[in-house]
PDB file of C-alpha atoms in Angstrom:
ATOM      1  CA  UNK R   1       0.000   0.000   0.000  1.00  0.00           C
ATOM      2  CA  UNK R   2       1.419   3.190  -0.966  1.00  0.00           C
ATOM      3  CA  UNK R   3       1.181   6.362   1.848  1.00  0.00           C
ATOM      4  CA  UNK R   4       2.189  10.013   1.308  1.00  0.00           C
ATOM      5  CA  UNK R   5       5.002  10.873   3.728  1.00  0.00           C
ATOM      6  CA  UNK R   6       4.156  13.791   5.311  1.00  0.00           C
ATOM      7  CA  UNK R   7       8.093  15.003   5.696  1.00  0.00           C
ATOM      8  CA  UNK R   8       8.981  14.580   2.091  1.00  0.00           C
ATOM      9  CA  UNK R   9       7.850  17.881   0.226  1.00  0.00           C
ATOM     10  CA  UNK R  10       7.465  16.518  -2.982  1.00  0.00           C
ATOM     11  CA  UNK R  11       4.122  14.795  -2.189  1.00  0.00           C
ATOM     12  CA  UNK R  12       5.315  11.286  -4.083  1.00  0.00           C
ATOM     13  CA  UNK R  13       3.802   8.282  -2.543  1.00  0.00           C
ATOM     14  CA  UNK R  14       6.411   5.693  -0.407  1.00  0.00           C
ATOM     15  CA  UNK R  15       6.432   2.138  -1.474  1.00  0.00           C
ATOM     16  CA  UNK R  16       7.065  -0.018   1.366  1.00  0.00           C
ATOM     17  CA  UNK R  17       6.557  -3.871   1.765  1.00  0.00           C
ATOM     18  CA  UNK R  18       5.444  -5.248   4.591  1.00  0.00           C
ATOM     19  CA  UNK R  19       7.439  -8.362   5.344  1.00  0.00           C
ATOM     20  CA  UNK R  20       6.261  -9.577   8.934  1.00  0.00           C
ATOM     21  CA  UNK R  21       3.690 -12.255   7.033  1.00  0.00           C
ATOM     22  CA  UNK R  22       6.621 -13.152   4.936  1.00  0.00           C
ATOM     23  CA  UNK R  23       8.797 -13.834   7.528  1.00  0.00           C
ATOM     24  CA  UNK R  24       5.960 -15.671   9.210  1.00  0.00           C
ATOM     25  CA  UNK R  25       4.833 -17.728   6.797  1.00  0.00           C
ATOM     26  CA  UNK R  26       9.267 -18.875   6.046  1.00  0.00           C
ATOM     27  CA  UNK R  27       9.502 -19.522  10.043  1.00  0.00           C
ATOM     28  CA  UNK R  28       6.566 -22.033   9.644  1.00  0.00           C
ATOM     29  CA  UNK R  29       7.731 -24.091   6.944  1.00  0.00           C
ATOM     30  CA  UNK R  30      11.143 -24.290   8.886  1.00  0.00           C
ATOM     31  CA  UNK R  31       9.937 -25.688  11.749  1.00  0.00           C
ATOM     32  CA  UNK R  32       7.858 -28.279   9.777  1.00  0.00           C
ATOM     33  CA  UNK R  33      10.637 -29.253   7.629  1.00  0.00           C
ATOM     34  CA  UNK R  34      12.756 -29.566  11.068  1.00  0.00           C
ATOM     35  CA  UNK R  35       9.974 -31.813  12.306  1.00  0.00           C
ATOM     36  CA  UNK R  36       9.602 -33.479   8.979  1.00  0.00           C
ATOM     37  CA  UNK R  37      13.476 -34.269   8.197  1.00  0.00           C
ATOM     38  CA  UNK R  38      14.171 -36.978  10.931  1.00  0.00           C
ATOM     39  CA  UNK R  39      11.114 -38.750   9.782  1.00  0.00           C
ATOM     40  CA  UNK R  40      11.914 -38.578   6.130  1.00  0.00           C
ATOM     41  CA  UNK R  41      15.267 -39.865   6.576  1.00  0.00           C
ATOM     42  CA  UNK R  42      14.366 -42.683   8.255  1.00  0.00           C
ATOM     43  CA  UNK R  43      16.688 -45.906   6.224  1.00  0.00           C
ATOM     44  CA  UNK R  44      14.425 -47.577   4.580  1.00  0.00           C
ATOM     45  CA  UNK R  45      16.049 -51.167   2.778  1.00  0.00           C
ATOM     46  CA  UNK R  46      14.463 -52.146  -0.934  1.00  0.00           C
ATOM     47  CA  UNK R  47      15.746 -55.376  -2.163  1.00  0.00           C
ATOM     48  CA  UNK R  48      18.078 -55.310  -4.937  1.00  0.00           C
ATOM     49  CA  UNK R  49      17.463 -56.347  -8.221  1.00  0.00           C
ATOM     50  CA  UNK R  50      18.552 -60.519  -8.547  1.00  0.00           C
ATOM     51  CA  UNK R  51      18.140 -60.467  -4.921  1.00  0.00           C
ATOM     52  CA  UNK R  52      15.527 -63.952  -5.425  1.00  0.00           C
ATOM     53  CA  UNK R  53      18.403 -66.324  -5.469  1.00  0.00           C
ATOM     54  CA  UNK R  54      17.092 -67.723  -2.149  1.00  0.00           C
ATOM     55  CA  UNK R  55      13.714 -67.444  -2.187  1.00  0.00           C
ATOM     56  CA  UNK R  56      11.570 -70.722  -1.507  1.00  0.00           C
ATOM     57  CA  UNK R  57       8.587 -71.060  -3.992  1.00  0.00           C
ATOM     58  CA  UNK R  58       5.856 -71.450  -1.888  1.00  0.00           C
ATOM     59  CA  UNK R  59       3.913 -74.784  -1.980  1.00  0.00           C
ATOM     60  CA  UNK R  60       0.175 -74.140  -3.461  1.00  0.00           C
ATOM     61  CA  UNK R  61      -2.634 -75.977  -1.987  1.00  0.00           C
ATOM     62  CA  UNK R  62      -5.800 -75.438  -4.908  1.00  0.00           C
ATOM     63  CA  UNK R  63      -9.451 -75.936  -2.369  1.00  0.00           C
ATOM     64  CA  UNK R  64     -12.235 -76.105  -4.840  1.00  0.00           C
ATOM     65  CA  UNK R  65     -15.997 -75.132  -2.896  1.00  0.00           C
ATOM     66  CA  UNK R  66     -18.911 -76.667  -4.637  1.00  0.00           C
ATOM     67  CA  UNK R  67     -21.890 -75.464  -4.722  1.00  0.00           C
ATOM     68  CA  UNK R  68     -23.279 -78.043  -2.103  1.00  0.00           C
ATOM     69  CA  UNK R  69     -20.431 -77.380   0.088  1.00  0.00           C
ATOM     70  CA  UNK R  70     -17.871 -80.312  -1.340  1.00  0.00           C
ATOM     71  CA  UNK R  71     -14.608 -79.582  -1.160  1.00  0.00           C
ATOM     72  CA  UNK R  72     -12.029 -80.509  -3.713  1.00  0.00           C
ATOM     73  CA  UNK R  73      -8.076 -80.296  -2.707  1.00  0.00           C
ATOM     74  CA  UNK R  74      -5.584 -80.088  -6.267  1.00  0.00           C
ATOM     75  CA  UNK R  75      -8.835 -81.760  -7.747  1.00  0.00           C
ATOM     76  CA  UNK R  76      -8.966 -85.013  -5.187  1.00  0.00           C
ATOM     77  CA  UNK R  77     -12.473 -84.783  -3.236  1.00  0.00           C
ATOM     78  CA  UNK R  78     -11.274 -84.654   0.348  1.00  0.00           C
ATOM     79  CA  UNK R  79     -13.389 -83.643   3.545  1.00  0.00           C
ATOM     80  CA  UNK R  80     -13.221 -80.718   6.089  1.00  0.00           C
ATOM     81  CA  UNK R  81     -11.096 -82.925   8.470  1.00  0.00           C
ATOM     82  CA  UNK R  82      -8.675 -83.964   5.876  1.00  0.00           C
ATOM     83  CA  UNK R  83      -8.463 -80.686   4.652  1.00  0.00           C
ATOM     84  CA  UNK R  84      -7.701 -79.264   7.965  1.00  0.00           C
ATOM     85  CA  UNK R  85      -5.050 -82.041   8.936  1.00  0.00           C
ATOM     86  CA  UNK R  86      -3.267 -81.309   5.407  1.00  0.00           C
ATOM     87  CA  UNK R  87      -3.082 -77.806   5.851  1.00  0.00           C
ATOM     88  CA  UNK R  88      -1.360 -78.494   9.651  1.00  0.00           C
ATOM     89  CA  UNK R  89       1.078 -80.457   7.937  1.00  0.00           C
ATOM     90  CA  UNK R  90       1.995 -78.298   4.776  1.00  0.00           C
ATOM     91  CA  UNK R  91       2.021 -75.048   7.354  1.00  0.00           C
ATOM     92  CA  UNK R  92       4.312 -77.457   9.577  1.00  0.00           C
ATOM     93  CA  UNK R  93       6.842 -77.951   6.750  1.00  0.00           C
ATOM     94  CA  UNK R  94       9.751 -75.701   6.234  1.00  0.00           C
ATOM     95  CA  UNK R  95       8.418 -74.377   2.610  1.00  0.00           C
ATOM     96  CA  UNK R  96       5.966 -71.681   2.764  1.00  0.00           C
ATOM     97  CA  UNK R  97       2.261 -72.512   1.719  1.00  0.00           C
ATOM     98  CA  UNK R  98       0.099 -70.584   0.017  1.00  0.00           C
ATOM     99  CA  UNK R  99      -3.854 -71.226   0.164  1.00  0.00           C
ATOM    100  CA  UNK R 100      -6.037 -70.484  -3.287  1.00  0.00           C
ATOM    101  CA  UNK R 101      -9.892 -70.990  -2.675  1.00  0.00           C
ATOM    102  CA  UNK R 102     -11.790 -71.396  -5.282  1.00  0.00           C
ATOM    103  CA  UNK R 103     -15.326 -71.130  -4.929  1.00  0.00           C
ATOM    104  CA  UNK R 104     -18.176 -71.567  -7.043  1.00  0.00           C
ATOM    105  CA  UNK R 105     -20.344 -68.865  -7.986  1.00  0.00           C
ATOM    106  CA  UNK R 106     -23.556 -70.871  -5.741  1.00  0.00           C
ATOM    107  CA  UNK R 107     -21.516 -72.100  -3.202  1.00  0.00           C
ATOM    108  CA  UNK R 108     -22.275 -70.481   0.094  1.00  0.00           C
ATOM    109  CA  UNK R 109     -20.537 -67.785   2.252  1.00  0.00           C
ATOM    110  CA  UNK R 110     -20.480 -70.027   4.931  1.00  0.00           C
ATOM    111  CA  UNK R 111     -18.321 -72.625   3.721  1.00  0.00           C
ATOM    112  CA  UNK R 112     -15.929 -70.187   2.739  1.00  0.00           C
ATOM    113  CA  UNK R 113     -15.795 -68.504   5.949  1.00  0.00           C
ATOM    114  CA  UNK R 114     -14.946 -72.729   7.068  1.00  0.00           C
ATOM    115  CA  UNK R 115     -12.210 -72.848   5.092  1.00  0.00           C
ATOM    116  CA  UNK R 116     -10.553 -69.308   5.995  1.00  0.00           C
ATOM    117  CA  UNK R 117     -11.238 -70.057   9.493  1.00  0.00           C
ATOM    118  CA  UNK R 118      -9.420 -73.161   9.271  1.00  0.00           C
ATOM    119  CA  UNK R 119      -6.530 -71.969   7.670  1.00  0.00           C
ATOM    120  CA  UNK R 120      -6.518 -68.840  10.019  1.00  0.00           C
ATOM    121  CA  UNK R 121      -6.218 -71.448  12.868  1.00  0.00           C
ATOM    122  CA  UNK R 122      -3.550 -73.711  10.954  1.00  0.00           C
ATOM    123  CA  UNK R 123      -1.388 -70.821  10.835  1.00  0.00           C
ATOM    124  CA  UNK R 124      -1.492 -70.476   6.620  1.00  0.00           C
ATOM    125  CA  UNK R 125      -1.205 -66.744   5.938  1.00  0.00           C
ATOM    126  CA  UNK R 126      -1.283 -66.787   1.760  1.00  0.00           C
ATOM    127  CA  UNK R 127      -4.531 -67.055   1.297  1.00  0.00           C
ATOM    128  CA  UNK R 128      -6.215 -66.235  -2.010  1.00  0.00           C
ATOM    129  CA  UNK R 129      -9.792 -66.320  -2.993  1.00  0.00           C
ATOM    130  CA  UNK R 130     -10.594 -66.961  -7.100  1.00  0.00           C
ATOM    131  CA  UNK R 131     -14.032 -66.058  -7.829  1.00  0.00           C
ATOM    132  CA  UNK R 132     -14.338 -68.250 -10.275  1.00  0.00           C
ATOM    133  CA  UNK R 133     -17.499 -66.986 -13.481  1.00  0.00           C
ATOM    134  CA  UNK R 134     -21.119 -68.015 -13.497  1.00  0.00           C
ATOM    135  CA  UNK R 135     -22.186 -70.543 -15.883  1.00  0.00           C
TER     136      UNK R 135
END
């Protein structure tokens, strides 16, 4: 905002800039970026490219739910016990396992909820569902 100074005689307006916001507003952001930096910098590893030389493939157990509730293991009917004692032994081996459900389009909620639940309580953390089309 310009203002006529009263002790200048020529009357010409005096162009002044207020910087107290400015210097406000540069403060600020230095104290965020000086709360911000430590937790930026924080190490974070990424793995490195050819780094999969010693990963284990994990061993994939197929459960097929029928629409009457039949389940199918790698395409062998089996039953909710056998299933269950299967899963306690592939979770007990030293490969990883890795669960893919495959449901039928009319198969109920329930019996997927089963078969979660059991592998939940076998310890078997891959878990995939499929939703497999309508015919």
């Amino acid at each position: 905002m310009a203002y006529a100074n009263p002790l200048r005689g020529n009357g010409t307006p005096l162009a002044e800039i207020n910087i107290t916001p400015l210097v406000d507003v540069m403060l600020t952001v230095l104290i965020i970026f000086m709360i911000a930096t430590p937790i930026v910098t924080k190490q974070i590893t990424l793995p490195l490219a050819g780094g999969d030389k010693g990963k284990v493939e994990p061993r994939v157990m197929a459960v097929a739910i029928g629409e009457g509730g039949e389940l199918r293991i790698n395409d062998l009917p089996t039953s909710r016990a056998e299933l269950e004692i299967l899963m306690r032994a592939a979770s007990a081996g030293s490969a990883p396992v890795r669960l893919e459900i495959r449901p039928q389009a009319q198969s109920r909620y329930d019996d997927l909820a089963e078969v979660l639940a059991m592998a939940t309580r076998q310890g078997v953390s891959d878990l995939r569902v499929e939703a497999l089309p309508a015919h």
